[in-house]
């Protein structure tokens, strides 16, 4: 083991023996995330406070063993995989909602709070926390901050970074700092809060989060519009966004993904439908009713048929549940997959879709697409069977084809999954050598001994 027994005993002294796991079967449970990657840690530690985390990081910094912060392990880029062993720092004991203030419109929470629980608690107060990734019922808010999670309603409401006002963070050298404010504005000093957002556990451990809340929408309508081809659906996206109808969410599923969740839909969609757009509209009840009717007419003008409207909240919930299980449902087609979350300019969506079909044919792999069409964030999945050698060998070249295509379209390699381990080799496709070098210097300033989640984000040298 990289961490010797005497240091294991010190970790137990800090958090209590019952909060340190060293048995192989226990450690294996925390060796992987939602990717197909894994690596066994030396120990799994469950701290109960920022003070305990500070002592752990001081110990790790002194003895040079890696520390990998972890929430629920739902990440899709390998960010929580302890590739250099060391200690996995599981933050699920820090799971308190400390405050929901209806006057200041803020919530103060610990990182281990499950996002769905936070959203429900906020809505009980008549307020709303918008970010809503598909894993909301089991991912943690700390993981959302570390990855800057998005979700379906980002087209209207934005992503996690748009709601984080302030953070308490334990630095790799043990100092506990506050970043940001409780106020809606604040420009005192450098914006450290934004620096930690999306930092994937490489700069410190987040232990408290102050979030901005909004008013709960008075009403929501959900529609589903079926198109004959994926290209037609992609072309409709830009037109919808330019129409002034202001959708809250604008999601799409291609024919493969639609087939995987068809039995979950509350109404029948024609088997030959090439794509389905899911559309939500929020606002005042009368306004939402009017816009939903106009949206249905607009989609019909773009060639959608049929256009289905959820008649009850239960029907709408069934539609969104079907959308949220698309990712695991794709394993009905092939047992393994690579999940990418590229983003392209809205006008480039049809070209992206057409080019992905060509890559699929050339590489002999099924490449279904779904996701957040409203902000150009397309989840591109490469399906394969690792027991079929030709499919396994085609994965790397296919990923390279997709990333080269996205960069040609002036897009970005990740919209919400982060870089982690899987995308690190491709960082240079998007960032210049100078920009990467600057980020490495920032990492070294925060973490001089490189103990925090080492091996992530930056390409291996």
PDB file of C-alpha atoms in Angstrom, residues 71-279:
ATOM      1  CA  UNK A  71     -19.387  12.668  -3.850  1.00  0.00           C
ATOM      2  CA  UNK A  72     -21.752  10.007  -5.211  1.00  0.00           C
ATOM      3  CA  UNK A  73     -19.421   8.793  -7.964  1.00  0.00           C
ATOM      4  CA  UNK A  74     -21.807   9.714 -10.801  1.00  0.00           C
ATOM      5  CA  UNK A  75     -19.163  11.529 -12.874  1.00  0.00           C
ATOM      6  CA  UNK A  76     -18.673  10.486 -16.500  1.00  0.00           C
ATOM      7  CA  UNK A  77     -15.070  11.549 -17.129  1.00  0.00           C
ATOM      8  CA  UNK A  78     -13.177   9.488 -14.545  1.00  0.00           C
ATOM      9  CA  UNK A  79     -12.670  12.443 -12.199  1.00  0.00           C
ATOM     10  CA  UNK A  80     -13.237  10.391  -9.022  1.00  0.00           C
ATOM     11  CA  UNK A  81     -11.119   7.395 -10.072  1.00  0.00           C
ATOM     12  CA  UNK A  82      -8.049   7.249  -7.753  1.00  0.00           C
ATOM     13  CA  UNK A  83      -5.562   6.445 -10.520  1.00  0.00           C
ATOM     14  CA  UNK A  84      -2.558   7.024  -8.235  1.00  0.00           C
ATOM     15  CA  UNK A  85      -4.168   5.189  -5.296  1.00  0.00           C
ATOM     16  CA  UNK A  86      -3.916   7.108  -2.003  1.00  0.00           C
ATOM     17  CA  UNK A  87      -7.024   8.061  -0.033  1.00  0.00           C
ATOM     18  CA  UNK A  88     -10.503   8.557  -1.453  1.00  0.00           C
ATOM     19  CA  UNK A  89     -12.171  11.290   0.600  1.00  0.00           C
ATOM     20  CA  UNK A  90     -15.907  10.536   0.568  1.00  0.00           C
ATOM     21  CA  UNK A  91     -17.949  13.587   1.586  1.00  0.00           C
ATOM     22  CA  UNK A  92     -21.326  11.947   2.165  1.00  0.00           C
ATOM     23  CA  UNK A  93     -21.238  12.564   5.947  1.00  0.00           C
ATOM     24  CA  UNK A  94     -21.271  16.297   5.224  1.00  0.00           C
ATOM     25  CA  UNK A  95     -24.913  16.122   4.186  1.00  0.00           C
ATOM     26  CA  UNK A  96     -26.736  18.904   6.042  1.00  0.00           C
ATOM     27  CA  UNK A  97     -28.911  21.625   4.549  1.00  0.00           C
ATOM     28  CA  UNK A  98     -27.731  24.333   6.922  1.00  0.00           C
ATOM     29  CA  UNK A  99     -30.100  27.096   5.867  1.00  0.00           C
ATOM     30  CA  UNK A 100     -32.812  28.048   3.398  1.00  0.00           C
ATOM     31  CA  UNK A 101     -33.398  31.793   3.709  1.00  0.00           C
ATOM     32  CA  UNK A 102     -36.593  32.980   2.012  1.00  0.00           C
ATOM     33  CA  UNK A 103     -35.667  36.649   2.517  1.00  0.00           C
ATOM     34  CA  UNK A 104     -32.119  36.564   1.169  1.00  0.00           C
ATOM     35  CA  UNK A 105     -33.085  33.909  -1.421  1.00  0.00           C
ATOM     36  CA  UNK A 106     -30.099  31.722  -0.569  1.00  0.00           C
ATOM     37  CA  UNK A 107     -29.466  28.181   0.610  1.00  0.00           C
ATOM     38  CA  UNK A 108     -26.374  27.128   2.552  1.00  0.00           C
ATOM     39  CA  UNK A 109     -25.514  23.451   2.241  1.00  0.00           C
ATOM     40  CA  UNK A 110     -22.766  20.924   2.793  1.00  0.00           C
ATOM     41  CA  UNK A 111     -21.308  19.128  -0.248  1.00  0.00           C
ATOM     42  CA  UNK A 112     -22.781  15.691   0.497  1.00  0.00           C
ATOM     43  CA  UNK A 113     -26.396  16.866   0.156  1.00  0.00           C
ATOM     44  CA  UNK A 114     -28.217  14.957  -2.604  1.00  0.00           C
ATOM     45  CA  UNK A 115     -29.347  17.421  -5.257  1.00  0.00           C
ATOM     46  CA  UNK A 116     -32.897  16.053  -5.447  1.00  0.00           C
ATOM     47  CA  UNK A 117     -33.284  16.437  -1.685  1.00  0.00           C
ATOM     48  CA  UNK A 118     -32.099  20.056  -1.883  1.00  0.00           C
ATOM     49  CA  UNK A 119     -34.474  20.863  -4.741  1.00  0.00           C
ATOM     50  CA  UNK A 120     -37.414  19.365  -2.837  1.00  0.00           C
ATOM     51  CA  UNK A 121     -36.557  21.226   0.384  1.00  0.00           C
ATOM     52  CA  UNK A 122     -36.265  24.511  -1.489  1.00  0.00           C
ATOM     53  CA  UNK A 123     -39.571  23.990  -3.307  1.00  0.00           C
ATOM     54  CA  UNK A 124     -41.319  23.355   0.022  1.00  0.00           C
ATOM     55  CA  UNK A 125     -40.445  26.987   0.787  1.00  0.00           C
ATOM     56  CA  UNK A 126     -41.950  28.154  -2.514  1.00  0.00           C
ATOM     57  CA  UNK A 127     -38.514  28.686  -4.089  1.00  0.00           C
ATOM     58  CA  UNK A 128     -36.560  27.015  -6.856  1.00  0.00           C
ATOM     59  CA  UNK A 129     -33.014  25.772  -7.440  1.00  0.00           C
ATOM     60  CA  UNK A 130     -32.905  25.257 -11.229  1.00  0.00           C
ATOM     61  CA  UNK A 131     -29.870  23.067 -12.160  1.00  0.00           C
ATOM     62  CA  UNK A 132     -31.262  19.619 -12.906  1.00  0.00           C
ATOM     63  CA  UNK A 133     -28.813  17.044 -14.296  1.00  0.00           C
ATOM     64  CA  UNK A 134     -30.219  13.611 -15.131  1.00  0.00           C
ATOM     65  CA  UNK A 135     -28.609  12.170 -11.980  1.00  0.00           C
ATOM     66  CA  UNK A 136     -30.371  14.672  -9.676  1.00  0.00           C
ATOM     67  CA  UNK A 137     -31.917  11.980  -7.476  1.00  0.00           C
ATOM     68  CA  UNK A 138     -28.537  10.571  -6.432  1.00  0.00           C
ATOM     69  CA  UNK A 139     -25.734  13.023  -7.315  1.00  0.00           C
ATOM     70  CA  UNK A 140     -24.408  15.435  -4.659  1.00  0.00           C
ATOM     71  CA  UNK A 141     -24.307  19.205  -4.781  1.00  0.00           C
ATOM     72  CA  UNK A 142     -20.575  19.147  -4.052  1.00  0.00           C
ATOM     73  CA  UNK A 143     -19.999  17.028  -7.134  1.00  0.00           C
ATOM     74  CA  UNK A 144     -22.204  19.405  -9.135  1.00  0.00           C
ATOM     75  CA  UNK A 145     -19.996  22.330  -8.093  1.00  0.00           C
ATOM     76  CA  UNK A 146     -16.758  20.442  -8.731  1.00  0.00           C
ATOM     77  CA  UNK A 147     -17.909  19.571 -12.269  1.00  0.00           C
ATOM     78  CA  UNK A 148     -20.121  22.643 -12.927  1.00  0.00           C
ATOM     79  CA  UNK A 149     -23.119  20.468 -13.729  1.00  0.00           C
ATOM     80  CA  UNK A 150     -25.819  21.601 -16.131  1.00  0.00           C
ATOM     81  CA  UNK A 151     -29.069  19.876 -17.000  1.00  0.00           C
ATOM     82  CA  UNK A 152     -32.188  20.230 -19.112  1.00  0.00           C
ATOM     83  CA  UNK A 153     -33.301  23.707 -18.004  1.00  0.00           C
ATOM     84  CA  UNK A 154     -29.921  25.365 -18.638  1.00  0.00           C
ATOM     85  CA  UNK A 155     -31.263  26.945 -21.825  1.00  0.00           C
ATOM     86  CA  UNK A 156     -33.322  29.352 -19.675  1.00  0.00           C
ATOM     87  CA  UNK A 157     -31.832  29.195 -16.196  1.00  0.00           C
ATOM     88  CA  UNK A 158     -28.119  28.515 -16.723  1.00  0.00           C
ATOM     89  CA  UNK A 159     -25.843  25.997 -15.016  1.00  0.00           C
ATOM     90  CA  UNK A 160     -24.441  25.417 -11.531  1.00  0.00           C
ATOM     91  CA  UNK A 161     -21.888  28.246 -11.716  1.00  0.00           C
ATOM     92  CA  UNK A 162     -24.755  30.722 -12.182  1.00  0.00           C
ATOM     93  CA  UNK A 163     -26.096  29.836  -8.703  1.00  0.00           C
ATOM     94  CA  UNK A 164     -22.992  29.493  -6.538  1.00  0.00           C
ATOM     95  CA  UNK A 165     -22.435  32.665  -4.540  1.00  0.00           C
ATOM     96  CA  UNK A 166     -19.822  31.485  -2.053  1.00  0.00           C
ATOM     97  CA  UNK A 167     -17.771  28.525  -0.892  1.00  0.00           C
ATOM     98  CA  UNK A 168     -15.844  27.283   2.116  1.00  0.00           C
ATOM     99  CA  UNK A 169     -12.831  25.344   0.866  1.00  0.00           C
ATOM    100  CA  UNK A 170     -10.024  23.428   2.525  1.00  0.00           C
ATOM    101  CA  UNK A 171      -6.829  24.024   0.577  1.00  0.00           C
ATOM    102  CA  UNK A 172      -4.359  21.186  -0.064  1.00  0.00           C
ATOM    103  CA  UNK A 173      -1.999  22.664   2.540  1.00  0.00           C
ATOM    104  CA  UNK A 174      -4.738  22.605   5.186  1.00  0.00           C
ATOM    105  CA  UNK A 175      -5.907  26.232   5.318  1.00  0.00           C
ATOM    106  CA  UNK A 176      -9.683  26.747   5.438  1.00  0.00           C
ATOM    107  CA  UNK A 177     -10.775  29.736   3.351  1.00  0.00           C
ATOM    108  CA  UNK A 178     -14.011  31.462   2.378  1.00  0.00           C
ATOM    109  CA  UNK A 179     -14.502  32.488  -1.243  1.00  0.00           C
ATOM    110  CA  UNK A 180     -17.320  34.604  -2.633  1.00  0.00           C
ATOM    111  CA  UNK A 181     -20.226  36.232  -0.826  1.00  0.00           C
ATOM    112  CA  UNK A 182     -23.804  35.793   0.342  1.00  0.00           C
ATOM    113  CA  UNK A 183     -24.872  38.732  -1.806  1.00  0.00           C
ATOM    114  CA  UNK A 184     -25.948  38.751  -5.445  1.00  0.00           C
ATOM    115  CA  UNK A 185     -22.969  40.928  -6.389  1.00  0.00           C
ATOM    116  CA  UNK A 186     -19.387  41.069  -5.140  1.00  0.00           C
ATOM    117  CA  UNK A 187     -16.116  42.026  -6.841  1.00  0.00           C
ATOM    118  CA  UNK A 188     -13.669  42.193  -3.934  1.00  0.00           C
ATOM    119  CA  UNK A 189     -10.446  40.526  -5.026  1.00  0.00           C
ATOM    120  CA  UNK A 190     -10.034  37.741  -7.552  1.00  0.00           C
ATOM    121  CA  UNK A 191     -13.071  35.547  -8.215  1.00  0.00           C
ATOM    122  CA  UNK A 192     -11.854  32.445  -6.382  1.00  0.00           C
ATOM    123  CA  UNK A 193     -15.363  31.000  -6.325  1.00  0.00           C
ATOM    124  CA  UNK A 194     -15.417  30.653 -10.109  1.00  0.00           C
ATOM    125  CA  UNK A 195     -11.914  29.176 -10.022  1.00  0.00           C
ATOM    126  CA  UNK A 196     -13.053  26.302  -7.797  1.00  0.00           C
ATOM    127  CA  UNK A 197     -16.175  25.734  -9.924  1.00  0.00           C
ATOM    128  CA  UNK A 198     -15.386  22.962 -12.362  1.00  0.00           C
ATOM    129  CA  UNK A 199     -11.933  22.374 -10.824  1.00  0.00           C
ATOM    130  CA  UNK A 200     -12.740  18.652 -10.362  1.00  0.00           C
ATOM    131  CA  UNK A 201     -11.214  18.345  -6.898  1.00  0.00           C
ATOM    132  CA  UNK A 202      -7.745  19.387  -8.070  1.00  0.00           C
ATOM    133  CA  UNK A 203      -7.482  22.650  -6.114  1.00  0.00           C
ATOM    134  CA  UNK A 204      -9.091  21.875  -2.756  1.00  0.00           C
ATOM    135  CA  UNK A 205     -12.015  20.263  -0.941  1.00  0.00           C
ATOM    136  CA  UNK A 206     -15.315  22.156  -0.916  1.00  0.00           C
ATOM    137  CA  UNK A 207     -16.986  21.911   2.500  1.00  0.00           C
ATOM    138  CA  UNK A 208     -19.795  24.505   2.407  1.00  0.00           C
ATOM    139  CA  UNK A 209     -21.736  26.054  -0.469  1.00  0.00           C
ATOM    140  CA  UNK A 210     -23.923  29.178  -0.585  1.00  0.00           C
ATOM    141  CA  UNK A 211     -26.439  29.013  -3.424  1.00  0.00           C
ATOM    142  CA  UNK A 212     -28.669  31.601  -5.057  1.00  0.00           C
ATOM    143  CA  UNK A 213     -32.347  30.647  -5.272  1.00  0.00           C
ATOM    144  CA  UNK A 214     -35.151  31.944  -7.475  1.00  0.00           C
ATOM    145  CA  UNK A 215     -38.935  32.038  -7.316  1.00  0.00           C
ATOM    146  CA  UNK A 216     -40.665  28.746  -8.085  1.00  0.00           C
ATOM    147  CA  UNK A 217     -42.291  28.861 -11.561  1.00  0.00           C
ATOM    148  CA  UNK A 218     -46.038  29.256 -11.285  1.00  0.00           C
ATOM    149  CA  UNK A 219     -46.737  26.854 -14.145  1.00  0.00           C
ATOM    150  CA  UNK A 220     -44.987  24.540 -16.598  1.00  0.00           C
ATOM    151  CA  UNK A 221     -46.162  22.917 -19.817  1.00  0.00           C
ATOM    152  CA  UNK A 222     -44.388  20.047 -21.572  1.00  0.00           C
ATOM    153  CA  UNK A 223     -44.659  19.098 -25.249  1.00  0.00           C
ATOM    154  CA  UNK A 224     -43.109  16.392 -27.401  1.00  0.00           C
ATOM    155  CA  UNK A 225     -42.636  16.964 -31.126  1.00  0.00           C
ATOM    156  CA  UNK A 226     -41.694  14.066 -33.411  1.00  0.00           C
ATOM    157  CA  UNK A 227     -39.700  14.716 -36.602  1.00  0.00           C
ATOM    158  CA  UNK A 228     -39.125  12.399 -39.542  1.00  0.00           C
ATOM    159  CA  UNK A 229     -35.345  12.908 -39.456  1.00  0.00           C
ATOM    160  CA  UNK A 230     -32.722  13.923 -36.932  1.00  0.00           C
ATOM    161  CA  UNK A 231     -31.541  16.619 -39.331  1.00  0.00           C
ATOM    162  CA  UNK A 232     -35.026  18.165 -39.418  1.00  0.00           C
ATOM    163  CA  UNK A 233     -35.169  18.183 -35.615  1.00  0.00           C
ATOM    164  CA  UNK A 234     -31.718  19.795 -35.444  1.00  0.00           C
ATOM    165  CA  UNK A 235     -32.731  22.511 -37.889  1.00  0.00           C
ATOM    166  CA  UNK A 236     -35.879  23.201 -35.853  1.00  0.00           C
ATOM    167  CA  UNK A 237     -33.851  23.886 -32.695  1.00  0.00           C
ATOM    168  CA  UNK A 238     -32.344  27.201 -33.867  1.00  0.00           C
ATOM    169  CA  UNK A 239     -35.705  28.301 -35.284  1.00  0.00           C
ATOM    170  CA  UNK A 240     -37.457  27.591 -31.976  1.00  0.00           C
ATOM    171  CA  UNK A 241     -34.849  29.516 -30.010  1.00  0.00           C
ATOM    172  CA  UNK A 242     -35.149  32.484 -32.376  1.00  0.00           C
ATOM    173  CA  UNK A 243     -38.962  32.424 -32.324  1.00  0.00           C
ATOM    174  CA  UNK A 244     -39.395  34.374 -29.091  1.00  0.00           C
ATOM    175  CA  UNK A 245     -41.271  31.482 -27.466  1.00  0.00           C
ATOM    176  CA  UNK A 246     -38.536  31.186 -24.793  1.00  0.00           C
ATOM    177  CA  UNK A 247     -38.450  27.460 -23.947  1.00  0.00           C
ATOM    178  CA  UNK A 248     -37.242  26.521 -20.484  1.00  0.00           C
ATOM    179  CA  UNK A 249     -35.892  23.218 -21.789  1.00  0.00           C
ATOM    180  CA  UNK A 250     -35.322  21.986 -25.313  1.00  0.00           C
ATOM    181  CA  UNK A 251     -34.114  18.385 -25.331  1.00  0.00           C
ATOM    182  CA  UNK A 252     -33.831  15.890 -28.125  1.00  0.00           C
ATOM    183  CA  UNK A 253     -33.534  12.144 -28.618  1.00  0.00           C
ATOM    184  CA  UNK A 254     -32.532  10.429 -31.840  1.00  0.00           C
ATOM    185  CA  UNK A 255     -34.124   7.250 -33.192  1.00  0.00           C
ATOM    186  CA  UNK A 256     -31.835   4.880 -31.270  1.00  0.00           C
ATOM    187  CA  UNK A 257     -32.332   6.588 -27.903  1.00  0.00           C
ATOM    188  CA  UNK A 258     -36.047   6.949 -28.565  1.00  0.00           C
ATOM    189  CA  UNK A 259     -36.286   3.221 -29.154  1.00  0.00           C
ATOM    190  CA  UNK A 260     -34.593   2.494 -25.826  1.00  0.00           C
ATOM    191  CA  UNK A 261     -37.171   4.430 -23.768  1.00  0.00           C
ATOM    192  CA  UNK A 262     -40.255   4.109 -25.984  1.00  0.00           C
ATOM    193  CA  UNK A 263     -42.126   1.920 -23.489  1.00  0.00           C
ATOM    194  CA  UNK A 264     -41.694   4.590 -20.785  1.00  0.00           C
ATOM    195  CA  UNK A 265     -43.386   7.354 -22.778  1.00  0.00           C
ATOM    196  CA  UNK A 266     -46.948   8.253 -21.706  1.00  0.00           C
ATOM    197  CA  UNK A 267     -48.164   8.270 -25.324  1.00  0.00           C
ATOM    198  CA  UNK A 268     -47.329   6.536 -28.587  1.00  0.00           C
ATOM    199  CA  UNK A 269     -44.642   7.897 -30.895  1.00  0.00           C
ATOM    200  CA  UNK A 270     -44.554   6.599 -34.487  1.00  0.00           C
ATOM    201  CA  UNK A 271     -41.932   3.843 -34.917  1.00  0.00           C
ATOM    202  CA  UNK A 272     -40.471   5.653 -37.952  1.00  0.00           C
ATOM    203  CA  UNK A 273     -39.891   8.933 -36.089  1.00  0.00           C
ATOM    204  CA  UNK A 274     -36.288   9.976 -36.623  1.00  0.00           C
ATOM    205  CA  UNK A 275     -36.098  12.222 -33.565  1.00  0.00           C
ATOM    206  CA  UNK A 276     -38.135  13.651 -30.721  1.00  0.00           C
ATOM    207  CA  UNK A 277     -37.882  17.139 -29.231  1.00  0.00           C
ATOM    208  CA  UNK A 278     -38.990  17.554 -25.607  1.00  0.00           C
ATOM    209  CA  UNK A 279     -39.963  21.131 -24.813  1.00  0.00           C
TER     210      UNK A 279
END
